[in-house]
């Protein structure tokens, strides 16, 4: 399309999905930190920009053992959340939010749902959601679908969402008694994540982790009964074997090629596991992240 | 479409394409050229403004998305008589800028940081500044200035949370 | 920054050596200044440049039919049309004048394009968005030609030629240095050789380039507002390329948002935008997109370097073959930078046998663009690297080997093998101060302990000698500059100077000098720079020259005005002129301090009572002076060597890093620079320059690099793929000052602003190699990104197995 796109800021899902159905090449706008620069550089030229700002899709809730994140919840809102009962899921989400690249200006605007929908391999959220065993809800004119995080990202910058659907919310088990680790590796502060690892460890050392950034799709791994004192080298070997067995499609960009990412993936993953296993779940300490 | 914005305390109406970048609307339609364009990718921070009390990179915000909002630009930081506020004064005294192009981000992020409650650590300062690029200063005088802003604000507020200035290890 | 964390109020303003606050800082802080894009005259049209998408191609045709029909479009101009309306752009430094090869540089490519991104057409429309949309609709029909993207490959006999009419791709080749290197290496106890690679990087100021050209058809004058460093040279160039008399052109340098060499002129868009305005009779503005800005490459060089030394570490001889990748030629001075890599060797070491062979090679990449360091940085990366390699071979401490080879303070001025005449300096003093600040011996012990715990701490030292304020006969690289100091009837002072500031703050330093030399408060002084209709002839900003020659000429002019003030005041007070002092705007008798008269009263007396009390005194309160520093000598000596630099700043860097051998990540732990630029006019300005340069050097050492795909397209085209340092990447950078005044400048000051790049690169590379020395690695390339560090480790593992 050649002209400027139509802009709409619907106040509800029904109105939004109806507009999407009528458009040829719509773009859903959440925080804008990815979509707007693409539009400025003419690499994305939608005929409709559907702004979610009035669609009442932001906010974090905890009900029973489920954490619900509205699609348009900003990282800032995640950080400002003081809900009890968010468990390891909220803690790791806050750790991620605190370390989002781009400074407070991006954390104030960027949204969890936006990042999930953008599905940049070099980003925090897609991998995080896999590590949380999250579920993603999309709404379309015909109703809604629930998609497991593992099935969400179908490739680099591709998701299971159809063009006329909107990502409306994300749920994840809170894991109140789990411990967590989150390690993000970047080349420098300016760089997008090269490899991320999210780890949730049950009280008996059953570990679920995800590796993001390294491959076109986030990778989910699990280890049963990992002792807290397992030497890092052994842990790394175990993880490397699992990663190799999964045979993921490597992700290469100008910052780091697939071989490099694959090589450091077990290192970063092992650090996340160690972080999780070392952390006292009852200490109430600040969520933390490290390179 | 008619977009209403309250900019630096003044209500303004602009007839703007809602898909026009907010930075373009501010600079070109409202003449507020204190907000700079450095990259148009949301990376450098030179286009930072405050929208409803939160900093944002205005190259990554559509005008439609800001409709009805209260916006503060660099021009809106000083007093109405042009008197510099404490952050600006300290930046000047500490040589925390050279060419000045990064100042919208550096100043507004610092103002936002100072509104935060509780202790503000050196790590908080770094996290706050990490969204802004500066090619002139090497960041050291900026870090020094922001530390001083935090210390003076805490001392001035007379709160119990005054942080002693830490010599780095 | 010797006490970097203490709160330090600004000192009393206006005196040399004080930390006067930045002139005009309040305007910057409140957003009131106007950078180029902030100038928006009514009726301004907007230009967008259509660029080649081929690394090398013959242009078969340009179809602008669709573009011309699009909304708002006023003009589409292609290379053939532009060539009929404008001539070639003169070179800032013509390679042919130095014995190299040239091609005509045009504002738009005519028949052939030689890099991806070369301007081939321009679109002007009512708005920028319309121009962008129309530019996307311009179709370039072209036939691809073979291309070459690597300078070493471009030297092969069968390599594609960037310029068909040349027999090969060599732009310029020259040998530097004297002495019998063969004999020196034969006599050496140990000889080491390395091939060292420096990646292509860029200046990336926060404000990209931009020009606003306004042709007035009524009086046939052209006014160009420009984000530039050299307004007078731009006027001359436009006069040549557009065939206009210089008196009809005015260049106004706007507030500049950083430059670092980028905005030295010679860019095709300067002529292009002026031409578009001429064609349309309306103001035309072009502001560079960030992606365009990333094309301005710098520093890409390969050095094969050999040194030979005695067993006790004395370097006897040096041989270096340099291959520099200049990309396509441009009129900008960037192509000449590698010359300075050659002449700056062997730096501040007393090595009298040097053989340095330089080849500057064209490739199908965007042009080399002037960049902070101007090639001198590469000399330091290479020299400091090979000194460390030698130390390791000899089992010597890197501090000690440097001490043994430094030119001594008592040997100054010292003529190097390549002909430079180092004016002054105390290099062992720099070393002592840096080692003390690092607590070197304790640090080595900490390193040993860390290794025992499996952590890899490394310490890197690097010396840096920065020739500044250069002069190149027959080029726009001038070793002098000119300033007018003018006092008005009310005693206020206008300083009009030929140097410009891209943001660093030399206007503040110049105001301090004038305040002191003239004896008036700094608040009464206004410094005007960069306007060719107001300022005397000058050369603008480069080579750390602005305070040396801008400040120097301002001092001379201020002294003239002061002498006139004193002469008139002496008559008014009926005292001997030699008895009078002028300070803070008051003329005072030394013998009778109660006898005073304000400078403003003297000024009004001279300018309104010229036929009365000021009779016989020429009623001019103004002086224009040029300052030509000493030590420049263009008479070739018996070896043909010239001496183009008056001053040589020096510094010694100490970097401490920790390397993670599992990921390759290098973390900066501590950093010290001892800096000597002679007298400091304003220490805060010096520290600002040096710290900024260090961080630029750290970026190029660790994360910055321009990467191209096989078809010559730039892949690292935004700040998430070309990684500048951010606040969180850095430890506290500590600075220690040493002052050895230059004997050849007005105040003993030397150039400041470039020192930091090469030293930081070398210090980091040396520290990384030191950290990984248990693995037996050799660092041969920068940047040391994590993938590169793992590659270095792998290489060592292969060698050791």
PDB file of C-alpha atoms in Angstrom, chain A residues 2 33 37-38 40-43 45 101-102 185-192 232-233 236 254-257 260 263-264 267-268 271 291, chain C residues 129 132-133 136 289 291 660 662-665 703 707 715-716 718-729 785-787 790-791 794:
ATOM      1  CA  UNK A   2       1.238   3.502  -0.763  1.00  0.00           C
ATOM      2  CA  UNK A  33       8.673   0.249  20.092  1.00  0.00           C
ATOM      3  CA  UNK A  37      10.350   2.267  13.676  1.00  0.00           C
ATOM      4  CA  UNK A  38       9.517  -0.348  11.037  1.00  0.00           C
ATOM      5  CA  UNK A  40       9.243   4.895   9.690  1.00  0.00           C
ATOM      6  CA  UNK A  41      11.701   2.943   7.591  1.00  0.00           C
ATOM      7  CA  UNK A  42       8.982   1.681   5.262  1.00  0.00           C
ATOM      8  CA  UNK A  43       9.823  -1.939   6.024  1.00  0.00           C
ATOM      9  CA  UNK A  45       3.517  -0.558   5.504  1.00  0.00           C
ATOM     10  CA  UNK A 101      17.096  -3.113  26.636  1.00  0.00           C
ATOM     11  CA  UNK A 102      16.433   0.515  25.798  1.00  0.00           C
ATOM     12  CA  UNK A 185      23.640 -12.618  27.605  1.00  0.00           C
ATOM     13  CA  UNK A 186      24.210  -9.560  25.462  1.00  0.00           C
ATOM     14  CA  UNK A 187      27.317  -8.473  23.566  1.00  0.00           C
ATOM     15  CA  UNK A 188      27.023  -5.018  25.148  1.00  0.00           C
ATOM     16  CA  UNK A 189      24.321  -2.885  26.720  1.00  0.00           C
ATOM     17  CA  UNK A 190      23.312  -1.693  23.249  1.00  0.00           C
ATOM     18  CA  UNK A 191      22.715  -5.178  21.886  1.00  0.00           C
ATOM     19  CA  UNK A 192      19.572  -7.198  21.823  1.00  0.00           C
ATOM     20  CA  UNK A 232      28.590 -26.576  36.445  1.00  0.00           C
ATOM     21  CA  UNK A 233      30.570 -28.528  33.892  1.00  0.00           C
ATOM     22  CA  UNK A 236      26.505 -27.885  30.955  1.00  0.00           C
ATOM     23  CA  UNK A 254      24.974  -9.474  12.266  1.00  0.00           C
ATOM     24  CA  UNK A 255      25.947  -9.588  15.943  1.00  0.00           C
ATOM     25  CA  UNK A 256      26.490 -13.307  16.356  1.00  0.00           C
ATOM     26  CA  UNK A 257      26.136 -16.320  14.156  1.00  0.00           C
ATOM     27  CA  UNK A 260      28.299 -18.912  18.495  1.00  0.00           C
ATOM     28  CA  UNK A 263      27.958 -22.832  21.623  1.00  0.00           C
ATOM     29  CA  UNK A 264      27.200 -20.553  24.538  1.00  0.00           C
ATOM     30  CA  UNK A 267      26.756 -22.087  29.343  1.00  0.00           C
ATOM     31  CA  UNK A 268      23.977 -19.556  29.761  1.00  0.00           C
ATOM     32  CA  UNK A 271      24.013 -20.429  34.800  1.00  0.00           C
ATOM     33  CA  UNK A 291      25.211 -11.513  32.234  1.00  0.00           C
TER      34      UNK A 291
ATOM     35  CA  UNK C 129       7.447  11.965   3.778  1.00  0.00           C
ATOM     36  CA  UNK C 132      10.707   9.509   0.803  1.00  0.00           C
ATOM     37  CA  UNK C 133       7.719   7.933  -0.885  1.00  0.00           C
ATOM     38  CA  UNK C 136      11.182   4.709  -3.259  1.00  0.00           C
ATOM     39  CA  UNK C 289      18.923   9.325   7.938  1.00  0.00           C
ATOM     40  CA  UNK C 291      21.247   4.478   8.128  1.00  0.00           C
ATOM     41  CA  UNK C 660      34.841 -14.929  30.569  1.00  0.00           C
ATOM     42  CA  UNK C 662      33.118 -19.586  28.305  1.00  0.00           C
ATOM     43  CA  UNK C 663      31.327 -16.797  26.449  1.00  0.00           C
ATOM     44  CA  UNK C 664      34.166 -14.555  25.341  1.00  0.00           C
ATOM     45  CA  UNK C 665      32.679 -11.566  27.110  1.00  0.00           C
ATOM     46  CA  UNK C 703      31.757  -3.807  20.140  1.00  0.00           C
ATOM     47  CA  UNK C 707      29.683  -5.262   8.654  1.00  0.00           C
ATOM     48  CA  UNK C 715      24.264  -4.845   7.643  1.00  0.00           C
ATOM     49  CA  UNK C 716      25.116  -2.897  10.790  1.00  0.00           C
ATOM     50  CA  UNK C 718      21.248   0.871  13.437  1.00  0.00           C
ATOM     51  CA  UNK C 719      22.331   1.254  17.049  1.00  0.00           C
ATOM     52  CA  UNK C 720      21.317  -2.324  17.831  1.00  0.00           C
ATOM     53  CA  UNK C 721      23.664  -3.741  15.238  1.00  0.00           C
ATOM     54  CA  UNK C 722      26.415  -1.133  15.482  1.00  0.00           C
ATOM     55  CA  UNK C 723      27.003  -1.138  19.206  1.00  0.00           C
ATOM     56  CA  UNK C 724      28.064   2.090  20.868  1.00  0.00           C
ATOM     57  CA  UNK C 725      29.046   1.958  24.512  1.00  0.00           C
ATOM     58  CA  UNK C 726      26.343   2.860  26.992  1.00  0.00           C
ATOM     59  CA  UNK C 727      26.708   4.002  30.577  1.00  0.00           C
ATOM     60  CA  UNK C 728      26.286   0.450  31.865  1.00  0.00           C
ATOM     61  CA  UNK C 729      29.223  -0.877  29.860  1.00  0.00           C
ATOM     62  CA  UNK C 785      33.480  -9.065  20.544  1.00  0.00           C
ATOM     63  CA  UNK C 786      32.586 -12.186  22.486  1.00  0.00           C
ATOM     64  CA  UNK C 787      32.530 -14.319  19.306  1.00  0.00           C
ATOM     65  CA  UNK C 790      36.184 -17.339  21.495  1.00  0.00           C
ATOM     66  CA  UNK C 791      37.776 -17.474  18.038  1.00  0.00           C
ATOM     67  CA  UNK C 794      40.098 -21.619  19.585  1.00  0.00           C
TER      68      UNK C 794
END
